[in-house]
Amino acid sequence: MKTKKVSISIFQIFIAIIVIAIIIVAIAVIRNITNKSGSIPKEEQFAGSGSVEDPYQILSEEDLQKLYESILKGESYQGKSFKLINKLELSKELNHNIKTTAKPIFEGVFDGNGKTITGLVINIDTSVIEENYGLFGINKGTINNLRVIGQINVNEDLENSKIDVGILAGINEGTISSCKVEGSIKANVNNADTTVKIGGIAGINKGKIENSSSSTNINSNQQKGGIIALNEKNGEIINCANNGEIIENTSSNYYTAGICAENILGKITSCNNNGRIQGKLAGGIAGNTTGNITSCQNTAEVSNLDEKSNNDEISAGIVAMVQSAIIENCKNTGKIYGLTDIAGIAGKNNGNIVQATNEGEILKQEEVIASKVYMGGITGTNLEQGKISTSKNNGAVRSSSDNLVILGGICGLLYNNSIVENCENNGNLYGQAKIVTPNEDLSEKCSNCVNNAGGQIDTVENGELQIGLIYGNIKE
């Protein structure tokens, strides 16, 4: 049998090599596109399939490292589930990777499984235009049943920076449920062009935070709250508690609060503050609110700083400043120290306070002269649109002498068009002054109000006191 010789030219070999190379490059490109599209074969990364029934398992720090690396590349894990299997203690290297995931977004489900992550350390020492720092930079998914212990430190010399920080997230746009955070956050910045929003759990909330608590101590001259700094429209904080100290050492014009520094059209419901609050504009639950606050309680001391007064300080058990919002069924049992507007429920009220109760003692800080002081069991100043109804004060209201103190069982200064009705004072009133003007009105500028308490006025060599059973005086 004859055999046919097959000859292959050098040209044909060259063409074959080129074809093979093109195929290899095409496969690599396809894999790269697949990775970026989110369909990366994650079973090669994590144990589990990523479903609700069979979540990806975070067994070690290396698994958490893989998660951060993927988030940094743009993988959000939308529709995927993770479960923490073991307690983790984070290394310095992993903390660095957490810090670099400030902007990428997590959209999956992270089930902490009742486990704890310790050793979270984020040192923000480089000026940034706009960044978000926490265990997750931005959460648009769900984080639940997780405990995190950590610390965040912001360099005092940062310039031209806008930063949002929280132990769990810089910004929450999803759901955080049944979580606990502990540790410390420190951010005392020197430059006015740098702003930091600080929350024990998250800096900013646009989603829902529920059934969670913070025992994070916060020391800052920026906007700060035990749970969050800023609660935006449609943001909800439900059944949360703060147990950490939220303080500033020098006065700032930012709000300081146990739950939320500023509540802008959000909702705060069934929350408790048990940690000491100290600041120029201080509230046990919220600093400033245009959103409703319902069934909340403060049990801790709230105070201004013992330094020179600018006559604009506020210290209140529930909210420093109420603007066009409803404060309903809230209670203060903590001691309230202050300089200008001092009250058990709201320092200044331009909204609607309903069924509120104060049982804490209300005191003017003796060490500082404030010039004008407004004190009340419920509110210091009831502004033009302010309304107080069906509320009770059971705590003593006590002032040392000052240039002018306006003190009342329910309200200190009552604006002429504002409303106080169906209220009851059971707290004794105490004051000191050279000139005293009493006010026993129970029905003319207030309606259906009752006083069941007494008190004492001491004559001293200076100061003026305007004191009333329900309100101290009227601002015409």
JSON list of N, CA and C in Angstrom, two decimals, residues 273-318:
[
{"chain": "A", "resi": 273, "resn": "ASN", "atom": "N", "xyz": [-31.55, 55.78, 75.18]},
{"chain": "A", "resi": 273, "resn": "ASN", "atom": "CA", "xyz": [-30.18, 56.21, 75.42]},
{"chain": "A", "resi": 273, "resn": "ASN", "atom": "C", "xyz": [-29.84, 56.01, 76.88]},
{"chain": "A", "resi": 274, "resn": "ASN", "atom": "N", "xyz": [-28.72, 55.28, 77.12]},
{"chain": "A", "resi": 274, "resn": "ASN", "atom": "CA", "xyz": [-28.26, 55.02, 78.48]},
{"chain": "A", "resi": 274, "resn": "ASN", "atom": "C", "xyz": [-26.84, 55.52, 78.71]},
{"chain": "A", "resi": 275, "resn": "GLY", "atom": "N", "xyz": [-26.28, 56.24, 77.73]},
{"chain": "A", "resi": 275, "resn": "GLY", "atom": "CA", "xyz": [-24.91, 56.73, 77.82]},
{"chain": "A", "resi": 275, "resn": "GLY", "atom": "C", "xyz": [-24.85, 58.23, 78.05]},
{"chain": "A", "resi": 276, "resn": "ARG", "atom": "N", "xyz": [-23.86, 58.69, 78.78]},
{"chain": "A", "resi": 276, "resn": "ARG", "atom": "CA", "xyz": [-23.72, 60.12, 79.08]},
{"chain": "A", "resi": 276, "resn": "ARG", "atom": "C", "xyz": [-23.50, 60.92, 77.81]},
{"chain": "A", "resi": 277, "resn": "ILE", "atom": "N", "xyz": [-24.21, 62.07, 77.72]},
{"chain": "A", "resi": 277, "resn": "ILE", "atom": "CA", "xyz": [-24.12, 62.95, 76.56]},
{"chain": "A", "resi": 277, "resn": "ILE", "atom": "C", "xyz": [-23.60, 64.31, 77.01]},
{"chain": "A", "resi": 278, "resn": "GLN", "atom": "N", "xyz": [-22.58, 64.81, 76.32]},
{"chain": "A", "resi": 278, "resn": "GLN", "atom": "CA", "xyz": [-22.04, 66.13, 76.65]},
{"chain": "A", "resi": 278, "resn": "GLN", "atom": "C", "xyz": [-21.68, 66.88, 75.38]},
{"chain": "A", "resi": 279, "resn": "GLY", "atom": "N", "xyz": [-22.25, 68.09, 75.24]},
{"chain": "A", "resi": 279, "resn": "GLY", "atom": "CA", "xyz": [-21.94, 68.90, 74.07]},
{"chain": "A", "resi": 279, "resn": "GLY", "atom": "C", "xyz": [-22.60, 70.26, 74.20]},
{"chain": "A", "resi": 280, "resn": "LYS", "atom": "N", "xyz": [-22.28, 71.14, 73.27]},
{"chain": "A", "resi": 280, "resn": "LYS", "atom": "CA", "xyz": [-22.89, 72.47, 73.27]},
{"chain": "A", "resi": 280, "resn": "LYS", "atom": "C", "xyz": [-24.37, 72.38, 72.91]},
{"chain": "A", "resi": 281, "resn": "LEU", "atom": "N", "xyz": [-24.71, 71.50, 71.95]},
{"chain": "A", "resi": 281, "resn": "LEU", "atom": "CA", "xyz": [-26.08, 71.28, 71.50]},
{"chain": "A", "resi": 281, "resn": "LEU", "atom": "C", "xyz": [-26.38, 69.81, 71.71]},
{"chain": "A", "resi": 282, "resn": "ALA", "atom": "N", "xyz": [-26.92, 69.47, 72.90]},
{"chain": "A", "resi": 282, "resn": "ALA", "atom": "CA", "xyz": [-26.98, 68.07, 73.33]},
{"chain": "A", "resi": 282, "resn": "ALA", "atom": "C", "xyz": [-28.40, 67.59, 73.56]},
{"chain": "A", "resi": 283, "resn": "GLY", "atom": "N", "xyz": [-28.68, 66.38, 73.06]},
{"chain": "A", "resi": 283, "resn": "GLY", "atom": "CA", "xyz": [-29.98, 65.75, 73.29]},
{"chain": "A", "resi": 283, "resn": "GLY", "atom": "C", "xyz": [-29.81, 64.28, 73.60]},
{"chain": "A", "resi": 284, "resn": "GLY", "atom": "N", "xyz": [-30.62, 63.77, 74.52]},
{"chain": "A", "resi": 284, "resn": "GLY", "atom": "CA", "xyz": [-30.51, 62.36, 74.89]},
{"chain": "A", "resi": 284, "resn": "GLY", "atom": "C", "xyz": [-30.81, 61.42, 73.75]},
{"chain": "A", "resi": 285, "resn": "ILE", "atom": "N", "xyz": [-31.80, 61.74, 72.94]},
{"chain": "A", "resi": 285, "resn": "ILE", "atom": "CA", "xyz": [-32.16, 60.91, 71.78]},
{"chain": "A", "resi": 285, "resn": "ILE", "atom": "C", "xyz": [-31.67, 61.55, 70.49]},
{"chain": "A", "resi": 286, "resn": "ALA", "atom": "N", "xyz": [-32.04, 62.79, 70.23]},
{"chain": "A", "resi": 286, "resn": "ALA", "atom": "CA", "xyz": [-31.67, 63.46, 68.99]},
{"chain": "A", "resi": 286, "resn": "ALA", "atom": "C", "xyz": [-31.19, 64.87, 69.26]},
{"chain": "A", "resi": 287, "resn": "GLY", "atom": "N", "xyz": [-30.37, 65.39, 68.34]},
{"chain": "A", "resi": 287, "resn": "GLY", "atom": "CA", "xyz": [-29.94, 66.77, 68.44]},
{"chain": "A", "resi": 287, "resn": "GLY", "atom": "C", "xyz": [-30.96, 67.71, 67.81]},
{"chain": "A", "resi": 288, "resn": "ASN", "atom": "N", "xyz": [-31.12, 67.60, 66.51]},
{"chain": "A", "resi": 288, "resn": "ASN", "atom": "CA", "xyz": [-32.07, 68.41, 65.76]},
{"chain": "A", "resi": 288, "resn": "ASN", "atom": "C", "xyz": [-32.99, 67.48, 64.98]},
{"chain": "A", "resi": 289, "resn": "THR", "atom": "N", "xyz": [-34.31, 67.75, 64.99]},
{"chain": "A", "resi": 289, "resn": "THR", "atom": "CA", "xyz": [-35.21, 66.84, 64.27]},
{"chain": "A", "resi": 289, "resn": "THR", "atom": "C", "xyz": [-36.30, 67.58, 63.53]},
{"chain": "A", "resi": 290, "resn": "THR", "atom": "N", "xyz": [-36.51, 67.13, 62.28]},
{"chain": "A", "resi": 290, "resn": "THR", "atom": "CA", "xyz": [-37.70, 67.50, 61.50]},
{"chain": "A", "resi": 290, "resn": "THR", "atom": "C", "xyz": [-38.55, 66.27, 61.24]},
{"chain": "A", "resi": 291, "resn": "GLY", "atom": "N", "xyz": [-38.12, 65.14, 61.79]},
{"chain": "A", "resi": 291, "resn": "GLY", "atom": "CA", "xyz": [-38.86, 63.88, 61.67]},
{"chain": "A", "resi": 291, "resn": "GLY", "atom": "C", "xyz": [-39.41, 63.45, 63.00]},
{"chain": "A", "resi": 292, "resn": "ASN", "atom": "N", "xyz": [-40.42, 62.61, 62.99]},
{"chain": "A", "resi": 292, "resn": "ASN", "atom": "CA", "xyz": [-41.12, 62.22, 64.21]},
{"chain": "A", "resi": 292, "resn": "ASN", "atom": "C", "xyz": [-40.29, 61.27, 65.08]},
{"chain": "A", "resi": 293, "resn": "ILE", "atom": "N", "xyz": [-40.44, 61.44, 66.39]},
{"chain": "A", "resi": 293, "resn": "ILE", "atom": "CA", "xyz": [-39.77, 60.59, 67.37]},
{"chain": "A", "resi": 293, "resn": "ILE", "atom": "C", "xyz": [-40.85, 60.06, 68.31]},
{"chain": "A", "resi": 294, "resn": "THR", "atom": "N", "xyz": [-40.94, 58.73, 68.43]},
{"chain": "A", "resi": 294, "resn": "THR", "atom": "CA", "xyz": [-42.05, 58.10, 69.15]},
{"chain": "A", "resi": 294, "resn": "THR", "atom": "C", "xyz": [-41.54, 57.07, 70.14]},
{"chain": "A", "resi": 295, "resn": "SER", "atom": "N", "xyz": [-42.07, 57.10, 71.35]},
{"chain": "A", "resi": 295, "resn": "SER", "atom": "CA", "xyz": [-41.84, 56.07, 72.37]},
{"chain": "A", "resi": 295, "resn": "SER", "atom": "C", "xyz": [-40.35, 55.85, 72.66]},
{"chain": "A", "resi": 296, "resn": "CYS", "atom": "N", "xyz": [-39.62, 56.94, 72.84]},
{"chain": "A", "resi": 296, "resn": "CYS", "atom": "CA", "xyz": [-38.20, 56.85, 73.15]},
{"chain": "A", "resi": 296, "resn": "CYS", "atom": "C", "xyz": [-37.93, 57.30, 74.58]},
{"chain": "A", "resi": 297, "resn": "GLN", "atom": "N", "xyz": [-36.81, 56.85, 75.15]},
{"chain": "A", "resi": 297, "resn": "GLN", "atom": "CA", "xyz": [-36.50, 57.18, 76.54]},
{"chain": "A", "resi": 297, "resn": "GLN", "atom": "C", "xyz": [-35.02, 57.45, 76.72]},
{"chain": "A", "resi": 298, "resn": "ASN", "atom": "N", "xyz": [-34.73, 58.47, 77.52]},
{"chain": "A", "resi": 298, "resn": "ASN", "atom": "CA", "xyz": [-33.37, 58.76, 77.95]},
{"chain": "A", "resi": 298, "resn": "ASN", "atom": "C", "xyz": [-33.25, 58.51, 79.44]},
{"chain": "A", "resi": 299, "resn": "THR", "atom": "N", "xyz": [-32.22, 57.74, 79.84]},
{"chain": "A", "resi": 299, "resn": "THR", "atom": "CA", "xyz": [-32.00, 57.46, 81.27]},
{"chain": "A", "resi": 299, "resn": "THR", "atom": "C", "xyz": [-30.70, 58.07, 81.78]},
{"chain": "A", "resi": 300, "resn": "ALA", "atom": "N", "xyz": [-29.94, 58.72, 80.89]},
{"chain": "A", "resi": 300, "resn": "ALA", "atom": "CA", "xyz": [-28.60, 59.15, 81.25]},
{"chain": "A", "resi": 300, "resn": "ALA", "atom": "C", "xyz": [-28.49, 60.66, 81.44]},
{"chain": "A", "resi": 301, "resn": "GLU", "atom": "N", "xyz": [-27.37, 61.07, 81.99]},
{"chain": "A", "resi": 301, "resn": "GLU", "atom": "CA", "xyz": [-27.10, 62.50, 82.18]},
{"chain": "A", "resi": 301, "resn": "GLU", "atom": "C", "xyz": [-26.80, 63.17, 80.85]},
{"chain": "A", "resi": 302, "resn": "VAL", "atom": "N", "xyz": [-27.40, 64.34, 80.64]},
{"chain": "A", "resi": 302, "resn": "VAL", "atom": "CA", "xyz": [-27.13, 65.16, 79.45]},
{"chain": "A", "resi": 302, "resn": "VAL", "atom": "C", "xyz": [-26.66, 66.52, 79.94]},
{"chain": "A", "resi": 303, "resn": "SER", "atom": "N", "xyz": [-25.57, 67.05, 79.36]},
{"chain": "A", "resi": 303, "resn": "SER", "atom": "CA", "xyz": [-25.04, 68.32, 79.87]},
{"chain": "A", "resi": 303, "resn": "SER", "atom": "C", "xyz": [-24.34, 69.12, 78.79]},
{"chain": "A", "resi": 304, "resn": "ASN", "atom": "N", "xyz": [-24.26, 70.43, 79.04]},
{"chain": "A", "resi": 304, "resn": "ASN", "atom": "CA", "xyz": [-23.37, 71.30, 78.27]},
{"chain": "A", "resi": 304, "resn": "ASN", "atom": "C", "xyz": [-21.99, 71.27, 78.91]},
{"chain": "A", "resi": 305, "resn": "LEU", "atom": "N", "xyz": [-21.04, 71.94, 78.27]},
{"chain": "A", "resi": 305, "resn": "LEU", "atom": "CA", "xyz": [-19.69, 72.01, 78.81]},
{"chain": "A", "resi": 305, "resn": "LEU", "atom": "C", "xyz": [-19.58, 73.14, 79.83]},
{"chain": "A", "resi": 306, "resn": "ASP", "atom": "N", "xyz": [-18.68, 72.96, 80.78]},
{"chain": "A", "resi": 306, "resn": "ASP", "atom": "CA", "xyz": [-18.43, 74.00, 81.77]},
{"chain": "A", "resi": 306, "resn": "ASP", "atom": "C", "xyz": [-17.42, 75.00, 81.22]},
{"chain": "A", "resi": 307, "resn": "GLU", "atom": "N", "xyz": [-17.86, 75.80, 80.25]},
{"chain": "A", "resi": 307, "resn": "GLU", "atom": "CA", "xyz": [-17.00, 76.83, 79.69]},
{"chain": "A", "resi": 307, "resn": "GLU", "atom": "C", "xyz": [-17.84, 78.04, 79.35]},
{"chain": "A", "resi": 308, "resn": "LYS", "atom": "N", "xyz": [-17.23, 79.10, 78.92]},
{"chain": "A", "resi": 308, "resn": "LYS", "atom": "CA", "xyz": [-17.93, 80.36, 78.68]},
{"chain": "A", "resi": 308, "resn": "LYS", "atom": "C", "xyz": [-19.15, 80.16, 77.79]},
{"chain": "A", "resi": 309, "resn": "SER", "atom": "N", "xyz": [-20.27, 80.74, 78.21]},
{"chain": "A", "resi": 309, "resn": "SER", "atom": "CA", "xyz": [-21.51, 80.59, 77.46]},
{"chain": "A", "resi": 309, "resn": "SER", "atom": "C", "xyz": [-21.63, 81.62, 76.36]},
{"chain": "A", "resi": 310, "resn": "ASN", "atom": "N", "xyz": [-22.16, 81.17, 75.19]},
{"chain": "A", "resi": 310, "resn": "ASN", "atom": "CA", "xyz": [-22.50, 82.08, 74.10]},
{"chain": "A", "resi": 310, "resn": "ASN", "atom": "C", "xyz": [-24.00, 82.37, 74.05]},
{"chain": "A", "resi": 311, "resn": "ASN", "atom": "N", "xyz": [-24.70, 81.90, 75.05]},
{"chain": "A", "resi": 311, "resn": "ASN", "atom": "CA", "xyz": [-26.15, 82.07, 75.16]},
{"chain": "A", "resi": 311, "resn": "ASN", "atom": "C", "xyz": [-26.92, 81.37, 74.04]},
{"chain": "A", "resi": 312, "resn": "ASP", "atom": "N", "xyz": [-26.34, 80.29, 73.51]},
{"chain": "A", "resi": 312, "resn": "ASP", "atom": "CA", "xyz": [-27.06, 79.49, 72.51]},
{"chain": "A", "resi": 312, "resn": "ASP", "atom": "C", "xyz": [-26.92, 77.99, 72.78]},
{"chain": "A", "resi": 313, "resn": "GLU", "atom": "N", "xyz": [-26.52, 77.63, 73.99]},
{"chain": "A", "resi": 313, "resn": "GLU", "atom": "CA", "xyz": [-26.37, 76.22, 74.35]},
{"chain": "A", "resi": 313, "resn": "GLU", "atom": "C", "xyz": [-27.74, 75.58, 74.59]},
{"chain": "A", "resi": 314, "resn": "ILE", "atom": "N", "xyz": [-27.82, 74.28, 74.32]},
{"chain": "A", "resi": 314, "resn": "ILE", "atom": "CA", "xyz": [-29.05, 73.52, 74.57]},
{"chain": "A", "resi": 314, "resn": "ILE", "atom": "C", "xyz": [-28.70, 72.18, 75.21]},
{"chain": "A", "resi": 315, "resn": "SER", "atom": "N", "xyz": [-29.46, 71.82, 76.24]},
{"chain": "A", "resi": 315, "resn": "SER", "atom": "CA", "xyz": [-29.31, 70.52, 76.87]},
{"chain": "A", "resi": 315, "resn": "SER", "atom": "C", "xyz": [-30.70, 69.98, 77.20]},
{"chain": "A", "resi": 316, "resn": "ALA", "atom": "N", "xyz": [-31.03, 68.81, 76.64]},
{"chain": "A", "resi": 316, "resn": "ALA", "atom": "CA", "xyz": [-32.39, 68.28, 76.81]},
{"chain": "A", "resi": 316, "resn": "ALA", "atom": "C", "xyz": [-32.38, 66.75, 76.86]},
{"chain": "A", "resi": 317, "resn": "GLY", "atom": "N", "xyz": [-33.35, 66.21, 77.55]},
{"chain": "A", "resi": 317, "resn": "GLY", "atom": "CA", "xyz": [-33.43, 64.76, 77.73]},
{"chain": "A", "resi": 317, "resn": "GLY", "atom": "C", "xyz": [-33.75, 63.99, 76.47]},
{"chain": "A", "resi": 318, "resn": "ILE", "atom": "N", "xyz": [-34.60, 64.54, 75.61]},
{"chain": "A", "resi": 318, "resn": "ILE", "atom": "CA", "xyz": [-34.98, 63.83, 74.39]},
{"chain": "A", "resi": 318, "resn": "ILE", "atom": "C", "xyz": [-34.41, 64.50, 73.14]}
]
